Short mmCIF file of C-alpha atoms in Angstrom, two decimals:
data_model
loop_
_atom_site.label_atom_id
_atom_site.label_comp_id
_atom_site.label_asym_id
_atom_site.label_seq_id
_atom_site.Cartn_x
_atom_site.Cartn_y
_atom_site.Cartn_z
CA MET A 1 -0.14 -0.04 0.14
CA ILE A 2 1.34 3.71 -1.00
CA PRO A 3 0.89 5.86 1.75
CA LEU A 4 -1.47 8.77 0.79
CA SER A 5 1.38 11.37 1.67
CA THR A 6 3.53 9.65 -0.76
CA VAL A 7 0.94 10.36 -3.31
CA VAL A 8 0.11 13.57 -2.65
CA THR A 9 3.46 14.97 -2.72
CA ARG A 10 3.85 12.71 -6.05
CA LYS A 11 1.42 14.28 -7.40
CA ARG A 12 2.31 17.83 -6.94
CA ALA A 13 5.94 16.87 -8.01
CA ALA A 14 4.20 15.74 -11.30
CA ARG A 15 1.86 19.41 -11.17
CA LEU A 16 4.64 21.43 -10.60
CA LEU A 17 6.78 19.70 -13.57
CA GLY A 18 4.11 20.16 -15.88
CA ALA A 19 3.67 23.60 -14.87
CA ALA A 20 7.10 24.04 -15.51
CA LEU A 21 7.19 22.11 -19.07
CA LEU A 22 3.81 24.18 -20.21
CA ALA A 23 5.36 27.67 -19.07
CA LEU A 24 8.86 26.51 -21.48
CA CYS A 25 6.42 25.62 -24.38
CA LEU A 26 4.60 28.82 -24.49
CA GLY A 27 7.56 30.71 -24.04
CA ALA A 28 9.17 29.51 -26.90
CA ALA A 29 6.29 28.75 -29.25
CA PRO A 30 5.90 31.26 -32.05
CA ALA A 31 3.28 33.33 -32.70
CA ALA A 32 2.12 32.15 -36.14
CA GLY A 33 3.40 28.43 -36.15
CA ARG A 34 2.23 25.13 -34.93
CA CYS A 35 2.80 21.46 -34.90
CA VAL A 36 2.48 19.69 -37.68
CA THR A 37 3.73 16.09 -37.17
CA GLY A 38 3.57 13.82 -34.28
CA SER A 39 5.25 10.87 -33.10
CA VAL A 40 4.75 7.93 -30.67
CA LEU A 41 7.83 5.65 -29.98
CA PHE A 42 7.75 2.80 -27.72
CA GLU A 43 11.31 1.07 -26.68
CA ASN A 44 11.04 -1.65 -24.33
CA ASP A 45 13.27 -4.50 -23.46
CA LEU A 46 11.45 -7.84 -25.21
CA ASP A 47 14.21 -9.65 -27.08
CA GLY A 48 12.81 -13.09 -26.96
CA ARG A 49 14.49 -13.57 -23.70
CA GLY A 50 11.68 -13.21 -21.19
CA THR A 51 13.57 -10.52 -19.42
CA ASP A 52 12.66 -7.22 -17.74
CA ARG A 53 15.99 -5.46 -16.60
CA HIS A 54 18.53 -2.48 -16.71
CA TYR A 55 16.56 -0.36 -19.66
CA THR A 56 13.22 -1.65 -19.34
CA HIS A 57 10.86 0.76 -20.94
CA GLY A 58 11.05 4.12 -22.68
CA THR A 59 7.57 6.05 -24.23
CA ARG A 60 7.84 9.30 -25.89
CA PHE A 61 5.07 11.44 -27.35
CA SER A 62 6.54 14.26 -29.30
CA CYS A 63 5.96 16.69 -32.72
CA ILE A 64 7.71 19.06 -34.84
CA SER A 65 6.35 22.53 -36.82
CA GLY A 66 6.90 23.03 -40.05
CA ALA A 67 9.12 25.74 -41.73
CA LEU A 68 9.25 28.86 -39.89
CA ASP A 69 8.82 32.17 -41.55
CA ALA A 70 12.04 34.09 -42.10
CA GLU A 71 10.10 36.88 -39.94
CA ASP A 72 9.27 34.56 -37.37
CA PRO A 73 10.82 35.07 -33.72
CA LEU A 74 11.69 32.07 -32.83
CA LYS A 75 13.83 31.75 -36.07
CA ARG A 76 15.31 35.13 -35.06
CA PHE A 77 16.43 33.35 -31.57
CA ALA A 78 17.50 30.63 -33.75
CA ALA A 79 20.11 33.01 -35.62
CA GLY A 80 21.52 34.56 -32.31
CA LEU A 81 22.95 30.51 -31.57
CA GLU A 82 24.68 30.39 -34.51
CA PHE A 83 28.21 30.26 -34.04
CA ASP A 84 31.46 29.03 -36.31
CA VAL A 85 34.18 26.64 -35.96
CA LEU A 86 37.62 27.07 -38.24
CA GLY A 87 35.01 28.53 -40.59
CA LEU A 88 32.04 25.91 -40.53
CA LYS A 89 29.21 27.23 -39.46
CA PHE A 90 26.79 25.55 -36.35
CA LEU A 91 23.25 26.40 -35.72
CA GLU A 92 23.19 28.21 -39.34
CA ALA A 93 19.72 29.66 -39.48
CA ALA A 94 19.39 30.86 -42.58
CA SER A 95 18.26 27.03 -43.44
CA GLU A 96 15.27 25.89 -42.56
CA VAL A 97 14.14 25.83 -38.92
CA ARG A 98 11.51 23.76 -37.00
CA TYR A 99 10.41 23.92 -32.76
CA GLY A 100 9.61 20.61 -31.45
CA PHE A 101 8.84 19.21 -28.48
CA ALA A 102 8.44 16.07 -26.57
CA PHE A 103 7.48 14.26 -23.67
CA GLY A 104 8.27 11.12 -22.15
CA GLN A 105 9.34 8.68 -19.44
CA SER A 106 11.34 5.89 -19.11
CA MET A 107 12.35 3.18 -16.19
CA PHE A 108 15.89 1.28 -15.10
CA THR A 109 15.63 -1.97 -13.16
CA PRO A 110 17.79 -4.50 -11.95
CA GLU A 111 17.64 -7.83 -13.28
CA ASP A 112 15.48 -10.23 -10.49
CA LEU A 113 12.51 -8.48 -10.11
CA SER A 114 11.60 -10.97 -7.41
CA ARG A 115 14.38 -9.51 -4.49
CA ARG A 116 13.06 -7.10 -1.69
CA ASP A 117 16.36 -6.18 -0.52
CA LEU A 118 19.03 -3.72 -2.02
CA ILE A 119 20.85 -5.47 -4.61
CA VAL A 120 24.02 -3.91 -4.56
CA ASP A 121 25.91 -5.35 -7.66
CA ASP A 122 23.37 -4.83 -9.73
CA ARG A 123 22.09 -1.28 -11.21
CA PRO A 124 19.50 0.79 -9.46
CA TYR A 125 15.66 1.05 -10.03
CA ALA A 126 15.30 4.09 -11.60
CA GLY A 127 12.71 6.50 -13.36
CA TRP A 128 12.68 9.77 -15.08
CA LEU A 129 9.57 11.71 -16.29
CA TYR A 130 10.96 14.49 -18.77
CA GLY A 131 9.87 17.25 -21.50
CA THR A 132 12.10 18.98 -24.22
CA ALA A 133 11.63 21.66 -26.12
CA GLY A 134 14.21 22.69 -29.12
CA LEU A 135 14.80 23.89 -32.48
CA VAL A 136 15.58 21.54 -35.75
CA ILE A 137 17.61 23.04 -38.14
CA GLY A 138 17.73 22.12 -41.79
CA PRO A 139 18.08 20.49 -43.81
CA GLU A 140 20.79 22.46 -45.48
CA GLY A 141 22.14 21.07 -48.82
CA LYS A 142 25.82 21.52 -49.73
CA LYS A 143 26.17 20.85 -53.29
CA GLU A 144 30.13 21.93 -54.19
CA LYS A 145 31.50 20.40 -57.24
CA SER A 146 34.85 20.18 -55.26
CA SER A 147 32.91 17.68 -52.84
CA THR A 148 30.77 15.00 -52.06
CA GLY A 149 27.07 16.04 -51.65
CA PHE A 150 25.06 16.39 -48.49
CA ASP A 151 22.23 17.30 -46.27
CA ARG A 152 22.80 18.16 -42.68
CA LEU A 153 20.38 18.56 -39.93
CA GLU A 154 21.22 19.93 -36.88
CA SER A 155 19.23 19.49 -33.50
CA ILE A 156 19.54 21.54 -29.99
CA GLU A 157 17.50 20.21 -26.62
CA LEU A 158 16.76 21.34 -23.48
CA THR A 159 15.06 18.45 -21.84
CA LEU A 160 13.46 18.71 -18.11
CA GLY A 161 12.45 16.81 -15.92
CA VAL A 162 12.51 14.73 -12.40
CA VAL A 163 14.04 11.42 -11.06
CA GLY A 164 12.93 9.13 -8.29
CA PRO A 165 9.58 8.43 -7.18
CA ALA A 166 7.89 11.57 -8.26
CA SER A 167 8.71 10.41 -12.03
CA GLN A 168 5.78 7.52 -11.06
CA ALA A 169 7.64 5.27 -13.21
CA ASP A 170 7.66 2.51 -10.58
CA ASP A 171 3.65 3.40 -10.31
CA THR A 172 3.54 2.59 -13.94
CA GLN A 173 5.69 -0.76 -13.96
CA LYS A 174 3.66 -1.74 -11.41
CA PHE A 175 0.46 -1.16 -13.14
CA ILE A 176 1.34 -2.64 -16.23
CA HIS A 177 3.06 -5.86 -14.98
CA THR A 178 -0.14 -6.29 -12.84
CA SER A 179 -2.53 -5.73 -15.91
CA ILE A 180 -0.76 -8.20 -18.30
CA ASP A 181 0.12 -10.69 -15.74
CA ALA A 182 4.02 -10.60 -15.64
CA PRO A 183 6.55 -10.84 -12.75
CA TYR A 184 5.21 -8.18 -10.03
CA PRO A 185 8.57 -5.68 -9.19
CA HIS A 186 9.51 -5.96 -5.38
CA GLY A 187 12.26 -3.77 -5.10
CA TRP A 188 10.99 -0.43 -5.96
CA HIS A 189 11.46 1.08 -2.97
CA ASN A 190 15.07 1.01 -3.19
CA GLN A 191 14.85 3.51 -5.81
CA ILE A 192 17.48 6.60 -6.67
CA ARG A 193 15.66 9.80 -4.60
CA ASN A 194 13.94 12.52 -5.91
CA GLU A 195 16.01 14.87 -7.84
CA PRO A 196 14.96 17.33 -10.50
CA GLY A 197 17.02 17.51 -13.67
CA ILE A 198 18.05 19.18 -16.50
CA VAL A 199 20.27 18.10 -20.10
CA LEU A 200 20.94 20.03 -22.98
CA SER A 201 21.46 18.47 -25.79
CA TYR A 202 23.00 18.67 -29.13
CA GLU A 203 23.27 16.91 -32.23
CA HIS A 204 24.68 16.89 -36.14
CA LYS A 205 23.60 14.71 -38.77
CA LEU A 206 25.19 14.21 -42.24
CA ARG A 207 22.89 13.20 -45.01
CA TRP A 208 25.04 11.81 -47.90
CA ASP A 209 23.72 11.80 -51.41
CA ALA A 210 22.15 8.66 -52.05
CA ALA A 211 23.46 6.60 -54.68
CA PRO A 212 21.85 4.02 -56.94
CA ALA A 213 22.12 0.66 -55.25
CA LEU A 214 21.01 -1.40 -58.50
CA PRO A 215 21.04 0.89 -61.59
CA TRP A 216 19.07 -0.86 -63.84
CA THR A 217 15.95 -0.69 -61.30
CA GLY A 218 15.78 3.10 -61.03
CA TRP A 219 14.12 3.32 -57.69
CA LEU A 220 16.66 1.08 -54.78
CA GLU A 221 19.10 3.65 -53.09
CA ALA A 222 21.64 3.49 -50.60
CA ASP A 223 23.50 5.88 -48.52
CA ALA A 224 25.12 6.51 -45.48
CA MET A 225 24.82 8.92 -42.56
CA PRO A 226 27.42 9.91 -39.97
CA SER A 227 26.42 12.07 -37.13
CA ALA A 228 28.00 13.49 -33.57
CA GLY A 229 26.76 15.35 -30.44
CA PHE A 230 27.03 15.74 -26.99
CA ALA A 231 25.01 16.35 -23.73
CA LEU A 232 25.18 18.26 -20.48
CA GLY A 233 23.88 18.03 -17.70
CA ASN A 234 23.18 16.46 -14.55
CA ILE A 235 21.33 13.28 -16.08
CA HIS A 236 23.28 12.15 -19.12
CA THR A 237 26.86 14.51 -20.07
CA TYR A 238 28.09 12.47 -22.51
CA ALA A 239 29.89 12.74 -26.45
CA ASN A 240 28.74 10.51 -28.85
CA ALA A 241 29.08 9.56 -32.57
CA GLY A 242 27.42 7.33 -34.98
CA ILE A 243 27.17 6.28 -38.95
CA THR A 244 23.91 4.80 -40.10
CA PHE A 245 23.83 2.97 -43.78
CA ARG A 246 20.51 2.17 -45.44
CA LEU A 247 19.38 0.81 -48.76
CA GLY A 248 15.89 1.70 -49.61
CA SER A 249 13.86 4.18 -52.22
CA ASN A 250 12.77 7.85 -51.43
CA LEU A 251 15.67 7.99 -48.54
CA ALA A 252 15.89 12.08 -48.33
CA SER A 253 12.55 11.82 -46.65
CA ASP A 254 13.79 11.46 -43.13
CA PHE A 255 17.30 11.65 -41.32
CA GLY A 256 16.27 8.15 -39.79
CA PRO A 257 14.30 6.52 -36.98
CA LEU A 258 13.47 7.81 -33.80
CA ARG A 259 15.40 7.06 -30.99
CA ILE A 260 15.06 7.86 -27.14
CA ARG A 261 18.42 9.81 -26.03
CA PRO A 262 21.38 8.46 -25.75
CA SER A 263 20.72 6.26 -28.81
CA ILE A 264 22.63 6.68 -32.26
CA ALA A 265 21.21 9.72 -33.97
CA GLY A 266 17.40 9.88 -35.76
CA SER A 267 15.09 12.41 -36.17
CA GLU A 268 11.00 13.95 -35.83
CA TYR A 269 12.10 15.58 -39.34
CA TYR A 270 10.23 13.74 -42.06
CA ALA A 271 8.96 15.23 -45.79
CA PRO A 272 7.93 12.42 -48.19
CA ASP A 273 6.69 12.42 -51.14
CA ALA A 274 2.92 13.14 -50.72
CA ASN A 275 2.35 11.29 -54.54
CA GLU A 276 4.44 8.18 -53.47
CA ILE A 277 1.48 4.88 -52.18
CA ALA A 278 4.43 3.14 -49.94
CA ASN A 279 8.37 2.67 -49.67
CA GLY A 280 10.79 2.47 -47.39
CA TYR A 281 14.31 1.15 -46.18
CA LEU A 282 16.53 -1.51 -44.51
CA PHE A 283 19.40 0.39 -42.02
CA LEU A 284 22.08 -0.69 -39.93
CA SER A 285 23.49 1.89 -37.51
CA LEU A 286 26.60 1.90 -34.87
CA GLY A 287 27.78 4.20 -32.51
CA GLY A 288 29.76 4.85 -29.75
CA ARG A 289 29.56 7.30 -26.33
CA ALA A 290 32.24 8.23 -23.96
CA VAL A 291 30.13 8.80 -20.62
CA ALA A 292 31.02 11.26 -18.01
CA ARG A 293 27.76 10.60 -15.80
CA ASN A 294 24.44 8.74 -16.02
CA ILE A 295 22.43 9.57 -12.85
CA PHE A 296 20.47 6.01 -13.54
CA LEU A 297 24.30 4.51 -12.46
CA ASP A 298 25.85 6.79 -10.81
CA GLY A 299 23.12 8.04 -8.65
CA ASN A 300 22.16 10.99 -7.41
CA THR A 301 23.91 13.84 -7.57
CA PHE A 302 23.57 15.46 -4.27
CA SER A 303 22.15 13.18 -2.23
CA ASP A 304 23.65 9.77 -1.71
CA SER A 305 21.49 6.55 -3.11
CA HIS A 306 22.34 2.98 -5.03
CA HIS A 307 24.72 3.23 -7.34
CA VAL A 308 27.04 0.86 -9.81
CA ASP A 309 30.30 1.84 -10.78
CA LYS A 310 29.48 3.03 -14.63
CA LYS A 311 31.39 1.72 -18.02
CA VAL A 312 32.47 4.97 -19.95
CA LEU A 313 32.51 3.49 -23.19
CA VAL A 314 29.05 2.53 -24.13
CA GLY A 315 28.63 1.08 -27.72
CA ASP A 316 25.03 0.43 -29.67
CA ILE A 317 24.32 -1.77 -32.83
CA GLN A 318 20.52 -1.01 -34.36
CA PHE A 319 19.17 -2.62 -37.48
CA GLY A 320 15.46 -2.53 -38.33
CA LEU A 321 13.10 -1.38 -40.97
CA VAL A 322 11.46 2.05 -41.90
CA LEU A 323 8.19 2.12 -43.99
CA SER A 324 6.33 5.14 -45.40
CA LEU A 325 2.85 4.83 -46.37
CA PHE A 326 0.74 7.36 -48.99
CA GLY A 327 2.94 10.25 -48.09
CA LYS A 328 1.69 10.47 -44.81
CA ALA A 329 3.35 7.58 -41.92
CA ARG A 330 6.14 6.90 -41.10
CA VAL A 331 6.63 3.11 -39.16
CA ALA A 332 9.66 2.68 -37.78
CA VAL A 333 10.82 -0.96 -36.10
CA SER A 334 14.44 -1.05 -34.50
CA HIS A 335 16.53 -3.79 -32.58
CA ILE A 336 19.22 -2.53 -30.37
CA ILE A 337 21.85 -4.09 -29.05
CA ARG A 338 23.81 -2.33 -26.35
CA SER A 339 26.89 -3.01 -24.97
CA ARG A 340 27.31 -3.56 -20.85
CA GLU A 341 26.74 -0.44 -18.95
CA PHE A 342 28.59 -1.02 -15.54
CA ASP A 343 30.98 -3.19 -14.02
CA GLY A 344 29.52 -6.42 -12.61
CA GLN A 345 26.84 -6.85 -15.23
CA ASP A 346 27.03 -9.96 -16.89
CA THR A 347 25.72 -9.37 -20.66
CA HIS A 348 24.88 -7.05 -22.87
CA ASN A 349 21.50 -5.50 -22.97
CA GLN A 350 19.03 -6.20 -26.70
CA PHE A 351 15.63 -4.37 -26.59
CA SER A 352 13.17 -2.71 -29.40
CA ALA A 353 12.32 0.57 -30.73
CA ILE A 354 8.81 0.68 -32.57
CA SER A 355 7.51 4.72 -33.74
CA VAL A 356 4.72 6.05 -35.71
CA THR A 357 5.16 9.21 -36.92
CA PHE A 358 2.12 10.90 -38.58
CA PRO A 359 0.73 14.59 -39.75
CA LEU A 360 -1.42 16.41 -37.39
CA PRO A 361 -4.81 18.49 -38.47
#
């Protein structure tokens, strides 16, 4: 039985988070803009082994606007973020600028859900409830005779949220497991403590020109998309890089399947051909990151809590299928293999992701 005072505290924390996110959204949203594309993303450790462990589930709802007008206040704000390094411009607002919002919840557990005691050699129970506001800049094309053509897409996001009981991840998992008659998690009272979280993240993606994979067919293409980025905050601090290889048709419609960070870069950006009936592609992604902080392994920042010794270098392999239907909806299915994240972890993790992107009315 959850004490009434705890429920009240959690509801109060959730209301405060909601109010903060609403203020962030209202302050960032342009007067003349609106979200035109929405996405729903689920990640879960359903890998055929019947386990429920480590990164066990993530849900994310998001939307992205159309390209903003030149006089839009938010595009003028984006212009103030532009900078250059060795002559290469970053966050160049002269290209297309969009804004986006997201809201999500993630949960992490040790391997043995039946134990009530603190499992000191396995990762902590932890939840993360968050909202994100950000800018998507691009795609910006570069077609110089002296170089290979490519498009690039940049994103910069601010995420606010809360970890600990106020994230309500324990209630979510208990409710779902009870509903589907799955093993009940008994150790959530050992989770990391309440702590507000903030993360500033940046990603830079390049999309090389697609090349004909089978020249005589006229439709099968192949391309590569390198990416790099970083995150700074008390929840995550890391630098990451990766590359995605794709084989299919109409590869210019997006920049890869959507994922919950930290991950190999993808995007909500979706610009299909309105005249298409169906197309899609297969993909393989390789990536890694150098991790300075992961609160879900390191424990609370400002108070003592259960923690484990994390691995500084973590790698991902991702593969799957993306389908585009009737020039409107995009469905992506991914499977991810992640290297060990902490000392004492007995094997790598596997989990899957499915996302649906669709036009908003």
